[in-house]
XYZ file of C-alpha atoms in Angstrom:
541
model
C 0.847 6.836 -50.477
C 3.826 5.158 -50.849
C 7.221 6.548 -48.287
C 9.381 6.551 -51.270
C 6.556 8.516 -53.215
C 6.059 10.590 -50.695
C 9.620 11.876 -50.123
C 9.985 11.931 -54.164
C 6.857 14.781 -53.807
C 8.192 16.803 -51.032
C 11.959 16.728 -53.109
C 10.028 18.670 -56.155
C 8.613 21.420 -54.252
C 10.825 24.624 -54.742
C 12.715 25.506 -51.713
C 10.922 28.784 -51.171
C 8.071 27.632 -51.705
C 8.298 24.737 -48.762
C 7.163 26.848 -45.698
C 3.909 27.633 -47.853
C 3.466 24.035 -48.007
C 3.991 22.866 -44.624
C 1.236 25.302 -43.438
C -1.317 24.491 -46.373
C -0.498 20.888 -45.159
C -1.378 21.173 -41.489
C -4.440 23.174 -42.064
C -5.746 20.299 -44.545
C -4.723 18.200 -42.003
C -6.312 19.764 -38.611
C -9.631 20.315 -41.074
C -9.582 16.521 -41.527
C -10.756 16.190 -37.623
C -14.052 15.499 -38.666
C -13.896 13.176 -41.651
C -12.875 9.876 -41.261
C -11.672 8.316 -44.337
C -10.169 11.506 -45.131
C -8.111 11.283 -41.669
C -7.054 8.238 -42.480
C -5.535 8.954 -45.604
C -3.199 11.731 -44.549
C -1.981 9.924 -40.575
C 0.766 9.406 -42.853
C 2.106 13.352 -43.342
C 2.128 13.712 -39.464
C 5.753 13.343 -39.438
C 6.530 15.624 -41.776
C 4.207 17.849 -40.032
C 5.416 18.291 -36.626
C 8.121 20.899 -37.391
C 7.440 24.401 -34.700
C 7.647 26.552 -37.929
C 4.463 24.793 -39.743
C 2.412 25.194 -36.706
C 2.993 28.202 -34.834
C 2.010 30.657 -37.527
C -1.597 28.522 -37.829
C -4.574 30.177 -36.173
C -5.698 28.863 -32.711
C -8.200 27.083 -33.395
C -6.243 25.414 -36.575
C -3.819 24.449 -34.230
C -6.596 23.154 -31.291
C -7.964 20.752 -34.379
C -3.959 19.890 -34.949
C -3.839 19.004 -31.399
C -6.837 16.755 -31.705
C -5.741 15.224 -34.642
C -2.147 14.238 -33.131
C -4.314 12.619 -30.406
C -6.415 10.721 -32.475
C -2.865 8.986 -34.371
C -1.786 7.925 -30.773
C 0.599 11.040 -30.762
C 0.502 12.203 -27.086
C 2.927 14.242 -25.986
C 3.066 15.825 -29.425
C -0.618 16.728 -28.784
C 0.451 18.204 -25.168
C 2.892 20.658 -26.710
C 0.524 21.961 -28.931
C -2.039 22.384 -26.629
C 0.897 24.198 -24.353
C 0.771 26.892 -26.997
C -2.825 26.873 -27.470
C -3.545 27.597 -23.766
C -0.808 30.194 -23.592
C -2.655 32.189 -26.140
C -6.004 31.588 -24.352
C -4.577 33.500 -21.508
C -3.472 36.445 -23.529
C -7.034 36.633 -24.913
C -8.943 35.856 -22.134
C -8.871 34.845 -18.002
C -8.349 31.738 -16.843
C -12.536 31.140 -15.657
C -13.174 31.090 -19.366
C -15.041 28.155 -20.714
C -12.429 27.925 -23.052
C -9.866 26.976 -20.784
C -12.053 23.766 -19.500
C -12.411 22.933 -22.835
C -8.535 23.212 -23.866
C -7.687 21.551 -19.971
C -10.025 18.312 -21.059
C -8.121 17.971 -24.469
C -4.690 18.248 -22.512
C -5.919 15.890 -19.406
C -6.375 13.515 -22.762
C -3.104 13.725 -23.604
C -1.684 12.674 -19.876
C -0.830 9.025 -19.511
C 1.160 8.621 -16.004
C -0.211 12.284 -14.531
C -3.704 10.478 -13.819
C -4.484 12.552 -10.573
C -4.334 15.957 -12.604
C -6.180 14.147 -15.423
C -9.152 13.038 -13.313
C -9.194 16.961 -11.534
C -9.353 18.689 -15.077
C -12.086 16.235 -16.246
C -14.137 15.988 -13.368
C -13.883 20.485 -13.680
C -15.105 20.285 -17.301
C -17.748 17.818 -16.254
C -19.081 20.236 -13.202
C -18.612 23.814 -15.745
C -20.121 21.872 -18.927
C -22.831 20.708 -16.697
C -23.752 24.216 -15.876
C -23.204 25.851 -18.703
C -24.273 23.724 -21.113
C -26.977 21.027 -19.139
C -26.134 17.454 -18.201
C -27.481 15.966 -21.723
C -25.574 18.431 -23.994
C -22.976 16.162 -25.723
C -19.586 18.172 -24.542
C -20.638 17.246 -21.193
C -21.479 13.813 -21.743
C -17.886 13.615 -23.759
C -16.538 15.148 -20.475
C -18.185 11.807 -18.609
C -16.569 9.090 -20.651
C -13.093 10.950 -20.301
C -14.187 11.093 -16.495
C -15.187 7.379 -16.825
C -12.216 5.931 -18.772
C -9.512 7.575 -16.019
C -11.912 6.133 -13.280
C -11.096 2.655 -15.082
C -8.007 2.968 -15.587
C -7.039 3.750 -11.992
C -9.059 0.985 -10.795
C -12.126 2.710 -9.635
C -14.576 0.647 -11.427
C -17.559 1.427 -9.115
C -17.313 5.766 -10.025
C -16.531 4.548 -13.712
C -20.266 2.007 -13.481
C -22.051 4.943 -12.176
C -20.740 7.772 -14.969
C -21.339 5.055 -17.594
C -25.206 4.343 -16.251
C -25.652 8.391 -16.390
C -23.965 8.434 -19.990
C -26.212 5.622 -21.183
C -29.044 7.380 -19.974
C -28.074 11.077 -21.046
C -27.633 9.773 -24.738
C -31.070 7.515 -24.280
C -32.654 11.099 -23.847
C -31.262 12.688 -26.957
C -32.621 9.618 -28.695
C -28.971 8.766 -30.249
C -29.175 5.302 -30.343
C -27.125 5.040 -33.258
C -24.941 7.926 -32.561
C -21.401 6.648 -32.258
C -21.094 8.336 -28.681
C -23.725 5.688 -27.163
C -20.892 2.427 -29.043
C -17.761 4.051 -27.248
C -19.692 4.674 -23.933
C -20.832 0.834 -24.231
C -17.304 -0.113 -25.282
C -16.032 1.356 -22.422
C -18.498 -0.528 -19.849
C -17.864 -3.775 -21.249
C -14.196 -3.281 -20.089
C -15.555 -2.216 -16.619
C -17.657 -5.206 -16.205
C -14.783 -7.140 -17.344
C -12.604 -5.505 -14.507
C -15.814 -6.206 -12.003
C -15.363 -9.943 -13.235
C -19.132 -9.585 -14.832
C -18.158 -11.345 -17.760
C -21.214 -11.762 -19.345
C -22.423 -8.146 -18.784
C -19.179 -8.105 -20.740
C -19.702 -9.949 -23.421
C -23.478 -7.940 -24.314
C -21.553 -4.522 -23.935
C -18.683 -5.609 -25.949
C -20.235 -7.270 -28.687
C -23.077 -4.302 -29.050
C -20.425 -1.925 -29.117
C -18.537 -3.875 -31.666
C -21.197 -3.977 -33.936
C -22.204 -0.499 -33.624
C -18.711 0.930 -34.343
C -18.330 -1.501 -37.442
C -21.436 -0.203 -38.511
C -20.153 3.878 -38.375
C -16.006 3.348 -38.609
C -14.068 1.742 -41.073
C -12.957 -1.817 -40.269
C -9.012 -0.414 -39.916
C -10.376 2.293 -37.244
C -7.924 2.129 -33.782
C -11.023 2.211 -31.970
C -12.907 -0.834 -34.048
C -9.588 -2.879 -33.530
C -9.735 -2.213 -29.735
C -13.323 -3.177 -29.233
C -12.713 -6.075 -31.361
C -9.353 -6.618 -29.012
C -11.329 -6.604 -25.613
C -14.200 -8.998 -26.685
C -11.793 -11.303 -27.877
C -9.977 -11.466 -24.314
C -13.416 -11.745 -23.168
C -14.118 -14.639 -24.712
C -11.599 -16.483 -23.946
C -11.870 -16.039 -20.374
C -15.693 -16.949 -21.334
C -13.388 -20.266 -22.730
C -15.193 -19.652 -26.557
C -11.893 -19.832 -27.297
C -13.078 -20.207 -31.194
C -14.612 -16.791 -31.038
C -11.392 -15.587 -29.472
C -9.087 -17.038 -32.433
C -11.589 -15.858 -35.199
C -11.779 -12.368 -33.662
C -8.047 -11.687 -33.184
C -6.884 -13.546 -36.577
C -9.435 -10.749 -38.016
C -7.498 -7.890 -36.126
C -4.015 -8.965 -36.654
C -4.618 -9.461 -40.582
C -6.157 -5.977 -40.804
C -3.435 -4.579 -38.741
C -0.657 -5.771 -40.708
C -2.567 -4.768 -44.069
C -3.095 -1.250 -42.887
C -0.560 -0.108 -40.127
C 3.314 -1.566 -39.443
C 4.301 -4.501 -38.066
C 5.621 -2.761 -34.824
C 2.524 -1.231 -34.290
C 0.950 -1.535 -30.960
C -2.018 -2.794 -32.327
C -0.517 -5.619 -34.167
C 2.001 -6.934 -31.483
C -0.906 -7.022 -29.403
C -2.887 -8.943 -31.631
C -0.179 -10.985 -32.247
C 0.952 -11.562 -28.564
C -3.332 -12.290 -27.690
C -3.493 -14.654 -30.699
C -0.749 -16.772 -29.474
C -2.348 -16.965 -25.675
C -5.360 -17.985 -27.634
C -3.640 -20.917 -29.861
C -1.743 -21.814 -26.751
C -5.423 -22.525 -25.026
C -6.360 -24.549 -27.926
C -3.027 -26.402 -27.712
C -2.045 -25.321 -31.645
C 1.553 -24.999 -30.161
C 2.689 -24.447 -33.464
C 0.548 -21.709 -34.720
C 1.939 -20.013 -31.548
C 5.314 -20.775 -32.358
C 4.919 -19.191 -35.374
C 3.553 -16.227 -34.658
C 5.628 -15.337 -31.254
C 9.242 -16.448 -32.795
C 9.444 -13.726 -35.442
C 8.141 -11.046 -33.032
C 10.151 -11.101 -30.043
C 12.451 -8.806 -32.176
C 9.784 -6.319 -32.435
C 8.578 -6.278 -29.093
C 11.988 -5.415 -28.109
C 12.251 -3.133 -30.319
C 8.852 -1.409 -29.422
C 8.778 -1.697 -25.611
C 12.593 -2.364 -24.287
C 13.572 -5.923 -22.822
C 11.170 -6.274 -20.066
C 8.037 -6.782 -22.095
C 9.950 -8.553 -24.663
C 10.943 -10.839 -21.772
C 7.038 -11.324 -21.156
C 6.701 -12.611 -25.014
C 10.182 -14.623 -24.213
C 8.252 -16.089 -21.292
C 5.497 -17.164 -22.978
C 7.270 -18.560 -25.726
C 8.956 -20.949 -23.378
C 5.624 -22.086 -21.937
C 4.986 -22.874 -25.528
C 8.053 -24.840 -26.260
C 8.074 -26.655 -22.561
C 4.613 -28.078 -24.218
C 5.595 -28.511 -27.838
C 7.736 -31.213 -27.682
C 10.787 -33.138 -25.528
C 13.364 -31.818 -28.358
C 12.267 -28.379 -27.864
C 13.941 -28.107 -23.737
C 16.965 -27.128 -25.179
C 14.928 -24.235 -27.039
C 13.434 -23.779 -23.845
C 16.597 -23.560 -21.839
C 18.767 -20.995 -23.698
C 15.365 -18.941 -24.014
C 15.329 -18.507 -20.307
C 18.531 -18.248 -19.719
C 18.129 -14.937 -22.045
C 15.361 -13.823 -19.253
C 17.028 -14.118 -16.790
C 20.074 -11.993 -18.143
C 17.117 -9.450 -18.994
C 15.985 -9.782 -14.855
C 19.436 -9.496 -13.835
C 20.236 -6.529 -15.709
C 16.947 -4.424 -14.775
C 16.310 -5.781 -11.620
C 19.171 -7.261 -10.347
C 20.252 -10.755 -9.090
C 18.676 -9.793 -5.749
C 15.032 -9.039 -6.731
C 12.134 -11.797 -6.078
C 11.376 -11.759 -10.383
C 14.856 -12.644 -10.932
C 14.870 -15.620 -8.660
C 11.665 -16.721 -9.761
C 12.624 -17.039 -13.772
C 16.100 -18.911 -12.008
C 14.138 -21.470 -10.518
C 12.031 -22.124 -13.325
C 15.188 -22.591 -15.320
C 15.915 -25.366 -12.238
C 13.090 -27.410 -13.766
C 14.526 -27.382 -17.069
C 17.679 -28.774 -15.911
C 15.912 -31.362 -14.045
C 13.283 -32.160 -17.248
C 16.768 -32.179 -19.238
C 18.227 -34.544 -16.110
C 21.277 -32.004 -16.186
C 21.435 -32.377 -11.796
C 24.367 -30.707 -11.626
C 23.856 -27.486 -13.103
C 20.392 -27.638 -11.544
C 21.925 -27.655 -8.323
C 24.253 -25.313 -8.719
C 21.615 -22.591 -9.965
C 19.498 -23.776 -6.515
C 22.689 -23.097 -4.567
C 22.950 -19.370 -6.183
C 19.354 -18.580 -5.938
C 20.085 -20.141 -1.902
C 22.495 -18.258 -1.548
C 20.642 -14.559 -3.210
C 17.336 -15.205 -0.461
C 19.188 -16.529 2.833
C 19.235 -13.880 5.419
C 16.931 -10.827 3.397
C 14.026 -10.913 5.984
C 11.462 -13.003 7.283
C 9.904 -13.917 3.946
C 13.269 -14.558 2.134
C 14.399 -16.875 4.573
C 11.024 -19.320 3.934
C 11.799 -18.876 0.043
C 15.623 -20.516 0.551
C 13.815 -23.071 2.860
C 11.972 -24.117 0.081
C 15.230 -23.959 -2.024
C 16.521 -26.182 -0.211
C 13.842 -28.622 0.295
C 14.188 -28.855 -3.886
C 17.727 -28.926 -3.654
C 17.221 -32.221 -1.374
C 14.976 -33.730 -3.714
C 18.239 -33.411 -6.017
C 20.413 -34.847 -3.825
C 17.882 -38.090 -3.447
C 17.698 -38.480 -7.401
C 21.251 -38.709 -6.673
C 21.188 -40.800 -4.124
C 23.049 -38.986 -1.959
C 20.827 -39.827 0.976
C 23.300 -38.627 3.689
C 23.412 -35.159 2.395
C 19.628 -35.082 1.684
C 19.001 -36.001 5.154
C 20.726 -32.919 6.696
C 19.060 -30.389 4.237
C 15.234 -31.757 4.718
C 15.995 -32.044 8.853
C 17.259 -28.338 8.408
C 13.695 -27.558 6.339
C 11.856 -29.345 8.970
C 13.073 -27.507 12.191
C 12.058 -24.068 9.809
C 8.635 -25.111 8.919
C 7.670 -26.160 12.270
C 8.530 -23.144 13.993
C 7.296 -20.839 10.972
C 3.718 -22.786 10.342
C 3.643 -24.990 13.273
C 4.024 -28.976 13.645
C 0.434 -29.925 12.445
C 0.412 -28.280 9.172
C 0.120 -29.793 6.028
C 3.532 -28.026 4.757
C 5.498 -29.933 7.490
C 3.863 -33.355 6.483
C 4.972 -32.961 3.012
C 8.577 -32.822 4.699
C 7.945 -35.284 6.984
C 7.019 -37.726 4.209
C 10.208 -36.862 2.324
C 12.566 -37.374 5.261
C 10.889 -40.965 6.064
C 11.638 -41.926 2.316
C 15.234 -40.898 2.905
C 15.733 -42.460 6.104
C 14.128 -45.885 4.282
C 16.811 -45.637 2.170
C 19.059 -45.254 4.371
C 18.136 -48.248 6.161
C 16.573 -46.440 9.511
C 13.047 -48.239 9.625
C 11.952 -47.195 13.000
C 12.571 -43.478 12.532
C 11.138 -43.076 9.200
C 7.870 -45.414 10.124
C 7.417 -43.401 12.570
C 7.581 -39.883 10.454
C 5.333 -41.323 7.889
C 2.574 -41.999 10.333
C 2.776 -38.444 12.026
C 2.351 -37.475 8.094
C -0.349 -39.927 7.676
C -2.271 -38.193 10.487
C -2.228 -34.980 9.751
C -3.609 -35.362 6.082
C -6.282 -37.654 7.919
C -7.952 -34.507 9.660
C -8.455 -32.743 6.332
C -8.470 -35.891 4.054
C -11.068 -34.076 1.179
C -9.186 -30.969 0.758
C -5.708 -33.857 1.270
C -7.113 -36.868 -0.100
C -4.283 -37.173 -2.725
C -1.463 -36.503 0.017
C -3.055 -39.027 2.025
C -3.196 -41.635 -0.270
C 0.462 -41.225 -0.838
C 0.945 -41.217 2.951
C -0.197 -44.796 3.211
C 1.153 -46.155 -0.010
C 4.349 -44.883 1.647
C 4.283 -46.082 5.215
C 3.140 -49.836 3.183
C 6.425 -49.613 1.624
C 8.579 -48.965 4.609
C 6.647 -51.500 6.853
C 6.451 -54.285 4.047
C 9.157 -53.210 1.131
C 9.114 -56.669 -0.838
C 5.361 -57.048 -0.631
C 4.933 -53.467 -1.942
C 7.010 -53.911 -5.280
C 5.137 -57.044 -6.059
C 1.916 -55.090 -5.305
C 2.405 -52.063 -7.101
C 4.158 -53.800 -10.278
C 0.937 -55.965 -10.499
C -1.566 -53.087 -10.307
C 0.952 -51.491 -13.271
C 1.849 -53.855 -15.257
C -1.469 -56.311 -14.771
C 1.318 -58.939 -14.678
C 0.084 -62.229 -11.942
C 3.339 -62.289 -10.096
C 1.838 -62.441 -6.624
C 4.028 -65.364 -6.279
C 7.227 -66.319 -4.892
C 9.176 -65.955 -8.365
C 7.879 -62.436 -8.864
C 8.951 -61.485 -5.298
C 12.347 -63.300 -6.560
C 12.202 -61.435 -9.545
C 11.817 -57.801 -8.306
C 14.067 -58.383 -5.635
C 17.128 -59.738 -8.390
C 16.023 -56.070 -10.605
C 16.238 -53.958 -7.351
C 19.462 -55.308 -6.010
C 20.662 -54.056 -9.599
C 19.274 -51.117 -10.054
C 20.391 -50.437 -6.400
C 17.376 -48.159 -5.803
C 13.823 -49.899 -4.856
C 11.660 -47.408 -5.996
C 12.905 -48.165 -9.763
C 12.273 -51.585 -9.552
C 9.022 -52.354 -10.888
C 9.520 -50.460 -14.000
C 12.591 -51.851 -15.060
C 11.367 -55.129 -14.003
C 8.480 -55.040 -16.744
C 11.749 -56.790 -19.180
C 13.420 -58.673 -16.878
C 14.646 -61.791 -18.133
C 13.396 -64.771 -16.018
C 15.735 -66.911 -16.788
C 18.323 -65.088 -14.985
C 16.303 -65.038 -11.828
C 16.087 -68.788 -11.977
């Protein structure tokens, strides 16, 4: 039914007549527990519903199928306050060993989402009194297991969760109920704990016969049909099918948006899943498309922080679109950070970390200068914390010396990567591959600043450390040497490496002429052989 429609109904009902209403309401309501479709249909009246003076005159048991019912539309703490009143009753009626009270503790310990501790004590009680007053195979105490199971899962004890699942399995094996839709939530639910025990394929059975089970009983708009469809999908993608992925979650989000709202939890998470999965498949702008309009929404939804995860990926996406879209990229993170500041503060490790990614931009953009000024702030935040904050502002300002060569400021360079050196000895010791990687640095800067000796010398301390490891450094290595060449023979080395790039024959004395004439006016050596690719001969001669 249509809002407006709906409101135009309830504004022709006679004012005394309204209370009768509201109660005939809720009692169709709670009596749609166990029909489906007709469930459905009326998730819409909740609202309207949830008014004290419609439920407390209902009977207990009206009000226990209420409860359910509010549980069932993803209404939790509405369903908690109802059970509240349904448990205070209990207690006038009878005492607190009652099997009623397990039953009405399980349907509360369903409503809990942070209070997981008393959740798993109530469940694993209605699993132990069920068991013995009912048998281990009767269904209440098999429904009692999955609870049991799912809060397992979902505070990462995936072993207890495997083992209630394998009794479950078997329990509803027994009843022969293999198409009971009991045995597809139980197999929905170990497909996730596979997937948490990194058994992806064991996965990928459970999830899609679970999946095809529960398509086969619920409609295809069912919450719990969209979340088994949900979890296979992130399945396979980490299974890389990423085609099954994308076909699977551009069937979820469609039915999502046809049948519940756009800031629905279901559909921002099918929209935020699709766009990992087009950004695997490189359709940047399918991702583009789909994450730009929701940011608002996710905002809206969850508060800034997870919007700031959407924000995040979204500049992933446009650091891989295209060149033009860095400036995109740029303003997008400096919103993130303003979201890190604000809820974590300038201090905390996130912040820092979404600052220095907003460093590369800068430097992608070749805007130095504000890139150097953000290093010096996020310097600045880490110096001094502890132990582990003072390596992080090492490693500021080993990048802030890379700046400072692209600069050519070689002088100032120099003091920053000696400073780095001194710390990375002492903190990971001379012969590690981390001090290498600033040795090698510091012999490029002393080439440049004319100090041969010194930096030959640091390159081959470089060169033999990566030579002790040289499979798991082969790359560093290689580098190494192509480095120490250059400082022990510079004019051979631009000739060389301009011939293997530019398959030019200029292994002669004109093309040593040459690259010398297009380094003296570039004025850096290293740029050389790429500009040199159009240098004009003539001039040389």
């Amino acid at each position: 039914m249509h809002p407006l429609i709906h409101e135009w109904s309830m504004d022709r009902i006679p004012i005394h007549k309204r209370s009768l209403f509201k109660e005939a309401a809720t009692r169709l309501v709670a009596c749609a527990i166990k029909s489906l479709p007709l469930r459905i249909r009326l998730l819409s009246h909740i609202d309207s519903l949830l008014w004290y003076s419609a439920i407390a005159p209902m009977h207990v048991n009206d009000r226990a199928a209420f409860g359910k019912m509010l549980r069932k539309a993803g209404r939790l703490e509405d369903a908690q306050g109802v059970w509240v009143t349904v448990r205070d009753e209990l207690e006038s009626l009878y005492n607190r060993s009652h099997i009623s009270f397990v039953t009405v503790n399980l349907e509360m310990a369903l409503t809990l989402e942070k209070e997981v501790l008393q959740r798993r004590i109530w469940e694993r009680e209605a699993v132990k009194r069920y068991g013995l007053a009912y048998g281990e195979t009767d269904m209440k105490t098999l429904h009692a297991k999955r609870s049991l199971a799912e809060t397992c899962q979902s505070i990462g004890d995936h072993e207890a969760a495997a083992l209630l699942l394998r009794d479950l399995l078997e329990g509803l094996e027994q009843q022969d109920a293999g198409s009971h839709l009991e045995v597809h939530r139980v197999k929905r639910i170990a497909a996730s704990v596979s997937f948490q025990q990194q058994r992806y394929y064991d996965a990928r059975t459970f999830g899609e016969q679970a999946l095809q089970g529960l398509s086969s009983i619920l409609p295809a708009d069912d919450r719990e049909v969209l979340t088994a469809s949900t979890e296979l999908a992130h399945t396979y993608r980490h299974l890389q099918l990423h085609a099954d992925a994308e076909r699977l979650q551009e069937g979820i989000l469609k039915t999502a948006k046809a049948t519940l709202r756009e800031s629905d939890d279901v559909t921002l998470q099918a929209t935020m899943a699709l766009a990992k999965t087009h950004v695997s498949r490189k359709q940047y702008t399918e991702a583009t498309q789909l994450l730009e309009p929701a940011i608002a929404l996710f905002q809206e939804v969850y508060g800034e922080i997870r919007a700031a995860e959407a924000m995040i990926l979204l500049v992933q996406i446009y650091m891989s679109q295209h060149p033009s879209r860095l400036s995109d990229a740029i303003e997008l993170q400096k919103q993130i950070i303003n979201i890190f500041t604000k809820n974590f503060g300038k201090d905390d490790s996130r912040t820092t970390v979404q600052m220095a990614h907003l460093v590369v931009f800068y430097e992608n953009k070749n805007r130095l200068r504000e890139a150097e000024d953000l290093l010096k702030q996020i310097l600045q935040t880490v110096r001094g914390q502890d132990k582990k904050a003072n390596i992080e502002a090492i490693d500021v300002m080993n990048k802030l010396a890379e700046f400072r060569v692209k600069q050519k400021r070689y002088e100032e360079a120099l003091c920053l990567e000696v400073e780095c050196l001194d710390a990375y000895i002492e903190e990971y010791g001379s012969h590690s591959v981390v001090v290498a990687d600033t040795k090698l640095k510091l012999a490029v800067i002393l080439y440049q600043l004319r100090n041969m000796a010194q930096a030959k010398t640091l390159a081959e301390e470089a060169v033999t450390v990566y030579a002790k490891d040289i499979e798991s450094n082969g790359e560093e290595y290689n580098e190494a040497l192509k480095t120490l060449y250059w400082i022990q023979n510079p004019v051979k080395a631009h000739a060389k490496m301009a011939y293997q790039e530019f398959k030019e024959p200029i292994m002669t004395e004109l093309g040593i002429l040459k690259y010398k004439w297009n380094c003296s006016q570039s004025g850096d050596y290293r740029r050389g052989p790429v500009e040199a690719k159009g240098a004009n001969v003539n001039q040389v001669e």
